[in-house]
Amino acid sequence: MNRRLVAALAAVILVAPACGSSAADNPATTLLVGATAEPPTLDPTASSAAAIPQVLLYNVYQGLVKLNGAGKIAPLLAQSWTESTDRKTYTFTLHSGVTFSNGDPLTSADVVYSFDRVIAPKSAHPFKAQMAPVRTVTAAGPDTVVIRLKQPSNNWLFSLTGTVGMIFDRKAIGSIATKPVGSGPFVFQKWVRGDSITLTRNDDYWGTKAKLGKVVFRYFTDPNAMNNYMLTDQLDVISNVQAPQTLPEFRDKSKFVIADGSTNGEVVLSFNNTRGALKDKRVRQAINYAIDRKGLVKTVWAGYGQLIGSMVPPTDPWYQNLSNRYPYDPAKAKALLAAAGYRKGLTLQLKLPTLPYATGAGQVVASDLKQVGINAHISQLEFPARWLDVVFTKGDYDMSIVAHVEPRDIVQYGNPAYYWHYKNPLVIKWLQQADVGTPQQQITLMRKVARQISDDAASDWLFLLPNLMVRKKDVTGIPVNAVSLSFDLTAAGKSSNGS
């Protein structure tokens, strides 16, 4: 998995077809989307911001495969594929007659181009590492792609369900930062920076046509303002609620449905493992013992959210409950700090993105740490641009808080260059073995990784973000669980009876 950092999951709105006027102009087929964290660019090959695939993945851009609602790999542009007995050669058969939204045909040459662009030596693709197992990508006919790997990989095919698997039109690649051209059921229409992104139905789509004529993602920096839009019929869906304490405002069951689903969004108190006092495992463990995570979830997220204790959500096959590994124990935290030479305390920087859960959690973390002698100096950085530059890219921080929503991103603990700069040779070895092993070996080894990073206090996993969604009662087809980075609207619509 990769550098996909997100602090907030978007919010969406749907409405269904009617007769008469063009579907794109008909309010009854328009889905308004209340969302947070506007994309910094629309080029998914240039930025790891999760806000990009939230809007574009599966809706505008497609890959050979996708994650379905159950979190399983399913066919998309590839109608089928085969795997060699040595697990190193994959042969994909594409659907025939697929076109991009500009009318260009999508063939095996576009797949080869898209993947070669990722694995090229000078490629700066943010998820290039996910394609590291690939040796060659070749076309064996207009509808057939053969991909040969250097070694078997359990992670590689799963990665193709995300951003790195997107297939692009060679002729349109130069303008994708502002004008995406994909093969999906929706077409990019316009982007009003600081306000909204609009998609319209692709009436020439090769698969099942979308029920919606238009989707408008509207961006809010204030979660209360987004709630007000919903309450005044200017939104149809909020996904993900950024002010859970306000959910009682939507208790009218004749109008609204509140859904509480799962996400991959681990809210991580990140440590720069190579910086100052945080080089010492005892200091990191002390911080873990010092924080009352149950109280934090109750205070910051109105009691919604699950304690996990490591970088594994319950939807992953190797999940195990490690939430009690560091019970709230200020006395133990003080003892560990003293043993590490910080009996008189220490000061650390806590650089937070401007996201509701992060700023709220940061206040609780700072308060808890103060009780054991750690002064957490809080500063806020605009998200995503400033936070990605200072914390994620330059590593200029001691601690930070952000939700990591990329599926199965525990693998980043095997990447010492990643922004938390954690390095344990055992973890690196186990991750490599898990990738090439059998499914059962993968589960066993990934559980060992999860326990080890917890024992090392590589981070503090505060809680797992729930997918809290409010929708109008007549809205249908929105996934309850956020199993991928896409807010997948391909099945969204509106029922006539409001059920």
mmCIF file of N, CA and C in Angstrom, residues 269 271 273 278 280-288 325-326 413 422 451-461:
data_model
loop_
_atom_site.group_PDB
_atom_site.id
_atom_site.type_symbol
_atom_site.label_atom_id
_atom_site.label_comp_id
_atom_site.label_asym_id
_atom_site.label_seq_id
_atom_site.Cartn_x
_atom_site.Cartn_y
_atom_site.Cartn_z
ATOM 1 N N LEU A 269 -1.439 8.648 15.407
ATOM 2 C CA LEU A 269 -0.526 9.616 16.009
ATOM 3 C C LEU A 269 0.855 9.206 15.535
ATOM 4 N N PHE A 271 4.828 9.229 14.744
ATOM 5 C CA PHE A 271 6.094 9.636 15.351
ATOM 6 C C PHE A 271 7.166 9.676 14.275
ATOM 7 N N ASN A 273 10.385 8.576 13.915
ATOM 8 C CA ASN A 273 11.166 7.614 14.695
ATOM 9 C C ASN A 273 12.668 7.880 14.706
ATOM 10 N N LEU A 278 12.308 10.752 20.301
ATOM 11 C CA LEU A 278 11.472 9.699 19.715
ATOM 12 C C LEU A 278 12.283 8.562 19.112
ATOM 13 N N ASP A 280 14.050 6.833 20.945
ATOM 14 C CA ASP A 280 14.027 5.887 22.063
ATOM 15 C C ASP A 280 12.649 5.222 22.146
ATOM 16 N N LYS A 281 12.628 3.900 22.014
ATOM 17 C CA LYS A 281 11.362 3.177 22.073
ATOM 18 C C LYS A 281 10.618 3.436 23.373
ATOM 19 N N ARG A 282 11.342 3.633 24.473
ATOM 20 C CA ARG A 282 10.688 3.856 25.758
ATOM 21 C C ARG A 282 9.874 5.147 25.759
ATOM 22 N N VAL A 283 10.356 6.152 25.044
ATOM 23 C CA VAL A 283 9.607 7.416 24.947
ATOM 24 C C VAL A 283 8.332 7.194 24.140
ATOM 25 N N ARG A 284 8.452 6.481 23.038
ATOM 26 C CA ARG A 284 7.272 6.208 22.214
ATOM 27 C C ARG A 284 6.261 5.363 22.979
ATOM 28 N N GLN A 285 6.748 4.381 23.729
ATOM 29 C CA GLN A 285 5.847 3.566 24.540
ATOM 30 C C GLN A 285 5.191 4.396 25.632
ATOM 31 N N ALA A 286 5.953 5.318 26.212
ATOM 32 C CA ALA A 286 5.396 6.192 27.252
ATOM 33 C C ALA A 286 4.233 7.006 26.701
ATOM 34 N N ILE A 287 4.384 7.499 25.475
ATOM 35 C CA ILE A 287 3.306 8.281 24.863
ATOM 36 C C ILE A 287 2.067 7.405 24.683
ATOM 37 N N ASN A 288 2.277 6.156 24.257
ATOM 38 C CA ASN A 288 1.147 5.241 24.087
ATOM 39 C C ASN A 288 0.417 5.006 25.407
ATOM 40 N N ARG A 325 -3.019 -3.402 24.070
ATOM 41 C CA ARG A 325 -1.563 -3.526 24.192
ATOM 42 C C ARG A 325 -0.992 -2.411 25.078
ATOM 43 N N TYR A 326 -1.549 -1.214 24.976
ATOM 44 C CA TYR A 326 -1.102 -0.093 25.806
ATOM 45 C C TYR A 326 -2.303 0.503 26.531
ATOM 46 N N TYR A 413 5.236 0.327 6.974
ATOM 47 C CA TYR A 413 6.172 0.151 8.089
ATOM 48 C C TYR A 413 7.398 -0.656 7.668
ATOM 49 N N TYR A 422 10.401 4.661 10.313
ATOM 50 C CA TYR A 422 10.529 3.488 11.181
ATOM 51 C C TYR A 422 11.309 2.416 10.438
ATOM 52 N N ARG A 451 1.917 -7.094 15.386
ATOM 53 C CA ARG A 451 2.337 -7.156 16.790
ATOM 54 C C ARG A 451 3.672 -6.456 17.002
ATOM 55 N N GLN A 452 4.597 -6.624 16.046
ATOM 56 C CA GLN A 452 5.927 -6.039 16.216
ATOM 57 C C GLN A 452 5.893 -4.514 16.179
ATOM 58 N N ILE A 453 5.153 -3.929 15.233
ATOM 59 C CA ILE A 453 5.107 -2.468 15.184
ATOM 60 C C ILE A 453 4.388 -1.908 16.410
ATOM 61 N N SER A 454 3.464 -2.695 16.969
ATOM 62 C CA SER A 454 2.825 -2.286 18.211
ATOM 63 C C SER A 454 3.812 -2.368 19.367
ATOM 64 N N ASP A 455 4.569 -3.461 19.458
ATOM 65 C CA ASP A 455 5.573 -3.606 20.514
ATOM 66 C C ASP A 455 6.623 -2.501 20.437
ATOM 67 N N ASP A 456 6.988 -2.123 19.220
ATOM 68 C CA ASP A 456 7.983 -1.067 19.024
ATOM 69 C C ASP A 456 7.388 0.331 19.202
ATOM 70 N N ALA A 457 6.062 0.414 19.374
ATOM 71 C CA ALA A 457 5.383 1.710 19.451
ATOM 72 C C ALA A 457 5.821 2.597 18.284
ATOM 73 N N ALA A 458 5.811 2.018 17.081
ATOM 74 C CA ALA A 458 6.211 2.767 15.890
ATOM 75 C C ALA A 458 5.303 3.971 15.673
ATOM 76 N N SER A 459 4.060 3.870 16.126
ATOM 77 C CA SER A 459 3.077 4.951 16.096
ATOM 78 C C SER A 459 2.144 4.717 17.283
ATOM 79 N N ASP A 460 1.181 5.598 17.436
ATOM 80 C CA ASP A 460 0.066 5.328 18.354
ATOM 81 C C ASP A 460 -1.188 5.373 17.500
ATOM 82 N N TRP A 461 -1.902 4.243 17.434
ATOM 83 C CA TRP A 461 -3.106 4.163 16.611
ATOM 84 C C TRP A 461 -4.285 4.573 17.485
#
